[in-house]
mmCIF file of C-alpha atoms in Angstrom:
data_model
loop_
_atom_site.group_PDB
_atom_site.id
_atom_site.type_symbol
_atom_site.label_atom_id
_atom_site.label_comp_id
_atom_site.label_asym_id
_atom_site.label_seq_id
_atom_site.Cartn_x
_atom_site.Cartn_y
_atom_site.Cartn_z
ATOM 1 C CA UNK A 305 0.000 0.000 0.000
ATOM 2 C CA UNK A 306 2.734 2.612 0.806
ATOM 3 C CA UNK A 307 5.400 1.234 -2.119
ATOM 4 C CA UNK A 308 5.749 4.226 -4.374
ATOM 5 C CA UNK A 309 9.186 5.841 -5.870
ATOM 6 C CA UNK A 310 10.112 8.120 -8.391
ATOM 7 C CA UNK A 311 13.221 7.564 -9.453
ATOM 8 C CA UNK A 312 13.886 10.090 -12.777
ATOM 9 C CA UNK A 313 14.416 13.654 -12.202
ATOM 10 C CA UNK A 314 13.975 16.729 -14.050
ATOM 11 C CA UNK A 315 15.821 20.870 -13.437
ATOM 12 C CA UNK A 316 12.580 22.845 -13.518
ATOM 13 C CA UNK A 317 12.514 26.323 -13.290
ATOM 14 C CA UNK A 318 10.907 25.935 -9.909
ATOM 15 C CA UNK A 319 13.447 22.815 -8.522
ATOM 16 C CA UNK A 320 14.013 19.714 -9.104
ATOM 17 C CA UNK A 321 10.990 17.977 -10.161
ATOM 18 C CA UNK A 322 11.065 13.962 -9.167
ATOM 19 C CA UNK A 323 8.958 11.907 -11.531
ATOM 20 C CA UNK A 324 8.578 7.966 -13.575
ATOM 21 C CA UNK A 325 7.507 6.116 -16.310
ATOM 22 C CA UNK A 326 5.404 3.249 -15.857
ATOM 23 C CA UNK A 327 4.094 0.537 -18.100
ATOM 24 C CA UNK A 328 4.526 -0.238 -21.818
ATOM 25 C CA UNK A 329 6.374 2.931 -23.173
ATOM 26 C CA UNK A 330 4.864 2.352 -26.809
ATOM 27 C CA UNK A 331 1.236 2.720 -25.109
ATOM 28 C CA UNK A 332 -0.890 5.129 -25.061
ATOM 29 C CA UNK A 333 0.902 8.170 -23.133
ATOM 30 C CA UNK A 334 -1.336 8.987 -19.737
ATOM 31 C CA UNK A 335 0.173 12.135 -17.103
ATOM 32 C CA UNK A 336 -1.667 12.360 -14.112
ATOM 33 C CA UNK A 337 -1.482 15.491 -11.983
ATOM 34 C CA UNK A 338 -2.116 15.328 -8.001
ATOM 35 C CA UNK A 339 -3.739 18.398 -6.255
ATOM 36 C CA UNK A 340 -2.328 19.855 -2.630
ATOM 37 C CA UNK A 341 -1.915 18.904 -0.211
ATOM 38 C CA UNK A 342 -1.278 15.637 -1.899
ATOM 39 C CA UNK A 343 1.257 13.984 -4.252
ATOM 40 C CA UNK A 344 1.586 11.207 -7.172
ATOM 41 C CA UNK A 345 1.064 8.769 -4.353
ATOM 42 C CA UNK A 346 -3.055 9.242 -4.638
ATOM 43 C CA UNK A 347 -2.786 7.491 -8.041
ATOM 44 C CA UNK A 348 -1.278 4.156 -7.734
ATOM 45 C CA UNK A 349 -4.443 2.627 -7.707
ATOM 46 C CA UNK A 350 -5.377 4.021 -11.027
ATOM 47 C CA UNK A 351 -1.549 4.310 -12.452
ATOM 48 C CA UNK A 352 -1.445 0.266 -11.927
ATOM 49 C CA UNK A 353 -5.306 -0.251 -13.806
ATOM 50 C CA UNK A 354 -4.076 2.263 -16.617
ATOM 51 C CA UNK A 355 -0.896 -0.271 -16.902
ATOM 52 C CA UNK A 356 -2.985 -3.056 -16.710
ATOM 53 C CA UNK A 357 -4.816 -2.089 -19.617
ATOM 54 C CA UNK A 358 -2.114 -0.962 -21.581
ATOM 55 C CA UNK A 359 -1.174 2.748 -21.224
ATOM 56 C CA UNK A 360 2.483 4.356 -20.615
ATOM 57 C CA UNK A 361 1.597 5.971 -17.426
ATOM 58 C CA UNK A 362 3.499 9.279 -16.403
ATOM 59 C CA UNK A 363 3.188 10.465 -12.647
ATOM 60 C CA UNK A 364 5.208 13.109 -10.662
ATOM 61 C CA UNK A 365 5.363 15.161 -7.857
ATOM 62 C CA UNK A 366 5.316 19.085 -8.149
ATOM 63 C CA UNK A 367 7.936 21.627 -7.155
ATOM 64 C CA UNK A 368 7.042 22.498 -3.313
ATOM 65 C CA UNK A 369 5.113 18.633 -3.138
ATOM 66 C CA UNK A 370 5.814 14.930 -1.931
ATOM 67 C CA UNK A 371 9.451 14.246 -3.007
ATOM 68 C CA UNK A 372 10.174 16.691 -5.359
ATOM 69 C CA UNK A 373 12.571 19.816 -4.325
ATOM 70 C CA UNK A 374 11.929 22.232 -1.393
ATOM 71 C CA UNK A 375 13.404 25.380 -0.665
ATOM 72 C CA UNK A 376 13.125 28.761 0.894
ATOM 73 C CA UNK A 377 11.672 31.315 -1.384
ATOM 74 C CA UNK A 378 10.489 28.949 -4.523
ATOM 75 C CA UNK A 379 7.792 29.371 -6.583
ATOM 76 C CA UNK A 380 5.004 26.492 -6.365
ATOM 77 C CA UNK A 381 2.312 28.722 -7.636
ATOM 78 C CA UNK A 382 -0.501 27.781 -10.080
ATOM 79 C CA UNK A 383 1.346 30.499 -12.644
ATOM 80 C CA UNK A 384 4.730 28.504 -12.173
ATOM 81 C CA UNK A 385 3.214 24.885 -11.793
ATOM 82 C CA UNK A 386 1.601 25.384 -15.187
ATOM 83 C CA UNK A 387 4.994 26.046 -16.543
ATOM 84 C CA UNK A 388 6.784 23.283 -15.567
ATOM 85 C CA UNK A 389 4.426 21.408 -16.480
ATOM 86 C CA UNK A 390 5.004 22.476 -20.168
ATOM 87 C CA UNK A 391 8.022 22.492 -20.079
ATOM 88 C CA UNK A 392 7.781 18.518 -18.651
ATOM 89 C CA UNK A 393 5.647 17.563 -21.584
ATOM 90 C CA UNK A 394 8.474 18.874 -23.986
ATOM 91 C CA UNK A 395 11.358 16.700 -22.047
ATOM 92 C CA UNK A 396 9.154 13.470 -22.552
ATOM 93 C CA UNK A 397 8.241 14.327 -25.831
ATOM 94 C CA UNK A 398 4.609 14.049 -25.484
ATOM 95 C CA UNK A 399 3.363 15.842 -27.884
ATOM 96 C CA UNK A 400 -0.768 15.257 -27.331
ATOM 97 C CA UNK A 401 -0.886 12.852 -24.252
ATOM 98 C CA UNK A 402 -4.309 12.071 -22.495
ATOM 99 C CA UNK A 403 -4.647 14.104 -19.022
ATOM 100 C CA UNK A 404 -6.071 13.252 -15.639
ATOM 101 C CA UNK A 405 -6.074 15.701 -13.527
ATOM 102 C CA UNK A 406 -7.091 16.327 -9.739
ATOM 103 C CA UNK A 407 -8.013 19.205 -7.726
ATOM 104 C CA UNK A 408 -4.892 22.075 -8.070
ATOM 105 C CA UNK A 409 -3.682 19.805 -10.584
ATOM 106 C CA UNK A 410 -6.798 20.385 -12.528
ATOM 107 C CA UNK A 411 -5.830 24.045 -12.914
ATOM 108 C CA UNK A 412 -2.374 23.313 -13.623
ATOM 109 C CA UNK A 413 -3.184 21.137 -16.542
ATOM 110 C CA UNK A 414 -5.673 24.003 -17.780
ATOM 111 C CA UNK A 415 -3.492 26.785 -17.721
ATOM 112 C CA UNK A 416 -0.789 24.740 -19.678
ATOM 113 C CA UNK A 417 -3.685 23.940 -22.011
ATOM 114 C CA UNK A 418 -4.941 27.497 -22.594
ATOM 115 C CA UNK A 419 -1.793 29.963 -21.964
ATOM 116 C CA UNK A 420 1.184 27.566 -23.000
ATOM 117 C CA UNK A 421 0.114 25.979 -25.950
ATOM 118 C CA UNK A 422 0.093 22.063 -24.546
ATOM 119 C CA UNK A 423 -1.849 19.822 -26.773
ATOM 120 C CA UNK A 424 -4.198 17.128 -25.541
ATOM 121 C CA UNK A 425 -6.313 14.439 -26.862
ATOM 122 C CA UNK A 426 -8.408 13.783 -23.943
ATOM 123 C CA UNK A 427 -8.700 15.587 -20.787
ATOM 124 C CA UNK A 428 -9.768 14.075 -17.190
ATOM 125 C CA UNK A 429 -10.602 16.669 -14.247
ATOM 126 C CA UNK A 430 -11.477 15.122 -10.941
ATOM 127 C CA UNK A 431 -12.731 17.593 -8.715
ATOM 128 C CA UNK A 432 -10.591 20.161 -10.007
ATOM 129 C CA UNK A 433 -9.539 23.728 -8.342
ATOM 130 C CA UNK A 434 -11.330 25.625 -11.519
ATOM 131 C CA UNK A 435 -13.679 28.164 -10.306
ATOM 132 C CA UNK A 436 -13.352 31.128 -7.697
ATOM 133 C CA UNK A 437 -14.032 30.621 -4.929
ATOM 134 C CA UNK A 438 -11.626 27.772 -4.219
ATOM 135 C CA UNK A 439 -10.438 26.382 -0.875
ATOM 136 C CA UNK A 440 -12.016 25.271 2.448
ATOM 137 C CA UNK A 441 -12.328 27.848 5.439
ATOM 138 C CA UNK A 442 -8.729 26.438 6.692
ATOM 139 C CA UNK A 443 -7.257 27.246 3.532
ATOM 140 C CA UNK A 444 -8.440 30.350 3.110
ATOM 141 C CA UNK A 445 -7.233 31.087 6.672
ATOM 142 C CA UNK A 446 -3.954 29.843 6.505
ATOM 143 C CA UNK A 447 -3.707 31.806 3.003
ATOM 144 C CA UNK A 448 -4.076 34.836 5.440
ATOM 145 C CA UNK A 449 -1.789 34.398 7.792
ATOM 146 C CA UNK A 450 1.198 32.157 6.794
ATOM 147 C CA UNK A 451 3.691 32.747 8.881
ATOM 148 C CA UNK A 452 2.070 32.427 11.864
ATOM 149 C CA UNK A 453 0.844 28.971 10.967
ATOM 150 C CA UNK A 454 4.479 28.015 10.156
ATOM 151 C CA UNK A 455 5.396 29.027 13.748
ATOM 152 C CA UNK A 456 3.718 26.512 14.934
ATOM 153 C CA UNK A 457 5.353 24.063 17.255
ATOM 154 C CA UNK A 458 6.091 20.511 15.222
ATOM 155 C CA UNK A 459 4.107 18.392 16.890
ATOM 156 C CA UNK A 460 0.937 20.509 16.631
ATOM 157 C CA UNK A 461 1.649 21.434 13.010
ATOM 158 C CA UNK A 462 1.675 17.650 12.327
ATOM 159 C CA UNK A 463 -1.396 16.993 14.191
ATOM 160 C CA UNK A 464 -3.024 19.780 11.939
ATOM 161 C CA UNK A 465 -1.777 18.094 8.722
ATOM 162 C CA UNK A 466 -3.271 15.316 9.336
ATOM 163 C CA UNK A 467 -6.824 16.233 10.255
ATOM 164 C CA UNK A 468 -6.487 18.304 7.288
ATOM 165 C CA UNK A 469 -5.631 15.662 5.075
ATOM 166 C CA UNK A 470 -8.124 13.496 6.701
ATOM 167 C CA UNK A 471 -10.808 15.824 6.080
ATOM 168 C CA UNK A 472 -10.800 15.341 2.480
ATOM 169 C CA UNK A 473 -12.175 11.986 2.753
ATOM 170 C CA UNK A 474 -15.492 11.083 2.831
ATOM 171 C CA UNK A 475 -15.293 7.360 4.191
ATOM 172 C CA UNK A 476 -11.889 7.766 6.306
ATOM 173 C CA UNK A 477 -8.065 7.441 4.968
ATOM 174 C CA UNK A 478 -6.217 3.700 5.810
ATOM 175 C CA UNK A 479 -3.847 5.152 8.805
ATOM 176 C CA UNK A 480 -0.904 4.000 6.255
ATOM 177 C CA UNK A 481 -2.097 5.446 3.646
ATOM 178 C CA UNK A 482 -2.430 8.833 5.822
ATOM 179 C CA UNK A 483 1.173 8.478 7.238
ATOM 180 C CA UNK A 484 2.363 8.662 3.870
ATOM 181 C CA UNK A 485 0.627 11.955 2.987
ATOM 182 C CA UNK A 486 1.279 13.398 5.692
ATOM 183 C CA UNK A 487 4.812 12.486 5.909
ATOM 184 C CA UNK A 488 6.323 14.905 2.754
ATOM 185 C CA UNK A 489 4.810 18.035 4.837
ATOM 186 C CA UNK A 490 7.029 17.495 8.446
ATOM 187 C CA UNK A 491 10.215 17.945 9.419
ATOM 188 C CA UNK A 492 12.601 21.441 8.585
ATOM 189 C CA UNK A 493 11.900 21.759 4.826
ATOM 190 C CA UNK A 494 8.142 19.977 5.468
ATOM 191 C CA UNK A 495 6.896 22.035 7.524
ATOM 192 C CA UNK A 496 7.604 25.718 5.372
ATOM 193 C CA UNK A 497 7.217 23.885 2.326
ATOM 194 C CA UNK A 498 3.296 23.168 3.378
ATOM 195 C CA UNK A 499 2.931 26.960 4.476
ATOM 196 C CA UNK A 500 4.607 28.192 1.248
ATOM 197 C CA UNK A 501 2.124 26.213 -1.339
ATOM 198 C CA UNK A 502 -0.833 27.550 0.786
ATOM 199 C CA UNK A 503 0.484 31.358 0.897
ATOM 200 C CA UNK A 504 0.761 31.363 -2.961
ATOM 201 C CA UNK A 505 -2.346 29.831 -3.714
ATOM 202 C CA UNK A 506 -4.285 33.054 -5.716
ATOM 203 C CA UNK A 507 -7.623 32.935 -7.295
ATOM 204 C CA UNK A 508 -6.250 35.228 -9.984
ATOM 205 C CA UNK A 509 -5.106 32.136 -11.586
ATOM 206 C CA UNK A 510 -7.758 30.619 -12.349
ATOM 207 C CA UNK A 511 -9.646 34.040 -13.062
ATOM 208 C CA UNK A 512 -7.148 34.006 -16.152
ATOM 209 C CA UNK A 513 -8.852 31.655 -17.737
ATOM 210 C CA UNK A 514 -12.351 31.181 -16.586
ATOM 211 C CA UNK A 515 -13.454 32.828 -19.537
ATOM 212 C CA UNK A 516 -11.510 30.241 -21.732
ATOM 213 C CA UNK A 517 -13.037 27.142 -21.065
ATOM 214 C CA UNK A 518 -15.721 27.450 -23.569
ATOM 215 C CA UNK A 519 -12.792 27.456 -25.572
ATOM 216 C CA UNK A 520 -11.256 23.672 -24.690
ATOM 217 C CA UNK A 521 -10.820 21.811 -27.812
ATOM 218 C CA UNK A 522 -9.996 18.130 -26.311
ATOM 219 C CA UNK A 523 -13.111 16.214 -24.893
ATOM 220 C CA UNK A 524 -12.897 16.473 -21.287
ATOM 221 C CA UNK A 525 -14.740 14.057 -18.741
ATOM 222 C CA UNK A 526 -15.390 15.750 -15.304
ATOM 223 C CA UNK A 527 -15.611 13.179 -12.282
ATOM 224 C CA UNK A 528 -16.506 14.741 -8.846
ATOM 225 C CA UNK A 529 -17.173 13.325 -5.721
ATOM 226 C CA UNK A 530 -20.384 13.709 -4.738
ATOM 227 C CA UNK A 531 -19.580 13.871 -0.849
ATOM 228 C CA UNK A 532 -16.619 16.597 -1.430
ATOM 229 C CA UNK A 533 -16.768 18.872 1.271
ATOM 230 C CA UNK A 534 -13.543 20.821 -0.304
ATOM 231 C CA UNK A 535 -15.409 22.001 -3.280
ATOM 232 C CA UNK A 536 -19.049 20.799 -3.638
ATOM 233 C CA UNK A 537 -20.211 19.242 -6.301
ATOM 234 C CA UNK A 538 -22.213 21.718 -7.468
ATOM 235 C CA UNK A 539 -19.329 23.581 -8.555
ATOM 236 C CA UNK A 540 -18.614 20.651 -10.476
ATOM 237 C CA UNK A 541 -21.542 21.301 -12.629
ATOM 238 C CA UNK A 542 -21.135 24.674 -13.018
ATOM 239 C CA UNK A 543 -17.739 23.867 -14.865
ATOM 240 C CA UNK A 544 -19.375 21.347 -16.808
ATOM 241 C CA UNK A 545 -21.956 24.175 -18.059
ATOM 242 C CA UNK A 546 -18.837 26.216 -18.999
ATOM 243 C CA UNK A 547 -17.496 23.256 -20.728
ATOM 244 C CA UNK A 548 -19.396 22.243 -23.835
ATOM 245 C CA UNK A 549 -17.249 19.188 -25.044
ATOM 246 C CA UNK A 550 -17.666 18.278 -20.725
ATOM 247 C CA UNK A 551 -19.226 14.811 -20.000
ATOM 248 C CA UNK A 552 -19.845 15.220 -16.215
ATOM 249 C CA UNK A 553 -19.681 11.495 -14.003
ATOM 250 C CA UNK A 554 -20.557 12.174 -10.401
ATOM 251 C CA UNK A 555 -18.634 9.514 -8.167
ATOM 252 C CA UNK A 556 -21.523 8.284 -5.601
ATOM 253 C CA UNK A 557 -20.302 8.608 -1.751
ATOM 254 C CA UNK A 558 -16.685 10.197 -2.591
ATOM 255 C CA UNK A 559 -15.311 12.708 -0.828
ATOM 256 C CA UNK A 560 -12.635 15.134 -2.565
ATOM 257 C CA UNK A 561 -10.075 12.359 -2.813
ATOM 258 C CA UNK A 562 -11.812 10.099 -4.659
ATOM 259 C CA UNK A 563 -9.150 8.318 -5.797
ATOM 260 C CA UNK A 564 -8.943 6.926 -2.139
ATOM 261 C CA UNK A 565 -12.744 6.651 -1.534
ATOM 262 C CA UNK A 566 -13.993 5.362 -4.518
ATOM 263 C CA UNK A 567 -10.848 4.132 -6.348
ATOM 264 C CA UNK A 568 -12.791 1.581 -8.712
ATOM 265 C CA UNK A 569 -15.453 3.736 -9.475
ATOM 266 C CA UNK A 570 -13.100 6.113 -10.992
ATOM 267 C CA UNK A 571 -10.921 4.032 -12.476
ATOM 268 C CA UNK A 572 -13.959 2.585 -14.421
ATOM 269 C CA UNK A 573 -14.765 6.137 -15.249
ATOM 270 C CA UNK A 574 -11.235 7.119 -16.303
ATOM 271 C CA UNK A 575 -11.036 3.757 -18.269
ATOM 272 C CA UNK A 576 -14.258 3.967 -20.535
ATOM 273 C CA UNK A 577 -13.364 7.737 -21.454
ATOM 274 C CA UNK A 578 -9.315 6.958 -22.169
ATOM 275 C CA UNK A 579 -9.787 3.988 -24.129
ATOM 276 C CA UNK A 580 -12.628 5.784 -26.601
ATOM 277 C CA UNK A 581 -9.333 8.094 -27.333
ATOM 278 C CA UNK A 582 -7.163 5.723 -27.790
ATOM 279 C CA UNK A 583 -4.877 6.455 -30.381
ATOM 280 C CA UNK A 584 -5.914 3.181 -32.928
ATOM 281 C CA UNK A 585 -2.376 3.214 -34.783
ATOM 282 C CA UNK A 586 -0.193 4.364 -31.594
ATOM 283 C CA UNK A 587 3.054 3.456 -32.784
#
């Protein structure tokens, strides 16, 4: 349950981004994206059913997140997330990959789509950080006062990361499984780090390009939990109204990590919308 490493490693403009390869690498090319607090590790369900049915599955952990780099003053914005994420696509040459995307990661994959010219042929958003307002009341208050927060003694910072983390699932996280999310956000460069990504969290980026999404090109599949209490589900289907290529699935009894609550459900979901794009000659 906790076996997950990334073992390649790429010089983004915001750090050193930590990321793999998994499956058959003349499959169908799939990236998933995590969301924050979070990290690559929420998809290893899903990353091992992709494999199974015969994608080349790409996962990695943003600057600021899980095992990637952490540093004083770096840039793990939405603005600079986006970017590398370009810029990521380009080093594997992926040219027009299928996406799955969750929560921030949903806005990261967006903005590359829609200010940096990323292609896509298929586009997965599971209850993505899209529309203002975004975050839940502890967000929002730790957006506002930062470094107080990261004062915080280490024991009682950890205790807060993990009823954090906890509250984004609806039926309750495997204490393993917990351990490991929480882990990435302790210790000297753990603690800021998990500050840092909060403090530079701006609705201006997805303001950008709200406007835009009328304009997405790829079909796009929106799954949402219907028991998020992060971002309700009704926001869901307010982006799906924005979206006109948008086939919206909700995910019965999920809370905002659905990949944890309902991890067959979506992967069922992800599976009958990837395979319909399936490149038929993929070389």
């Amino acid at each position: 349950m906790t076996e997950w490493h990334l073992t390649r490693t790429f010089p983004s403009t915001s750090g050193e981004v930590r990321w793999d390869r998994t499956g058959d690498a003349a499959g169908p090319p799939v990236v998933l994206l995590h969301g924050t607090p979070f990290s690559s590790y929420v998809w290893r369900a899903v990353a091992r059913a992709l494999v199974g049915r015969g994608f080349c599955v790409y996962v990695w952990d943003m600057p600021g997140y899980g095992v990637s780099e952490k540093a004083a003053g770096q840039d793990v914005s939405l603005a600079a997330q986006a970017r590398v994420f370009a810029d990521l696509l380009v080093h594997w040459n992926l040219p027009d990959p299928q996406i799955v995307a969750h929560d921030f990661g949903g806005a990261v994959a967006l903005r590359a789509h829609l200010l940096h010219g990323a292609h896509y042929r298929a586009l997965a958003l599971v209850d993505p950080v899209a529309l203002a307002p975004w975050g839940s009341p502890f967000f929002r208050l730790v957006g506002e006062h930062p470094a107080v927060f990261e004062q915080l003694p280490s024991a009682l910072h950890g205790a807060l990361v993990r009823e954090y983390i906890t509250s984004a699932s609806s039926s309750g996280l495997h204490p393993a499984v917990l351990d490991r999310l929480v882990e990435p956000w302790l210790g000297d460069l753990g603690q800021p780090a998990f500050y840092r990504q909060i403090a530079q969290a701006d609705e201006r980026y997805t303001d950008e390009i709200q406007r835009r999404y009328g304009e997405l090109a790829p079909p796009v599949l929106i799954c949402w939990g219907t028991d998020d209490t992060w971002i309700p589900i009704a926001r869901g289907r307010e982006l799906d109204a924005l979206i006109p290529c948008a086939t919206f699935v909700p995910i019965e009894g999920a809370g905002h990590l659905v990949q944890e609550d309902a991890p067959a459900e979506l992967t069922a979901a992800l599976l009958g919308f990837l395979h319909g794009r399936e490149a038929t000659s993929w070389p």
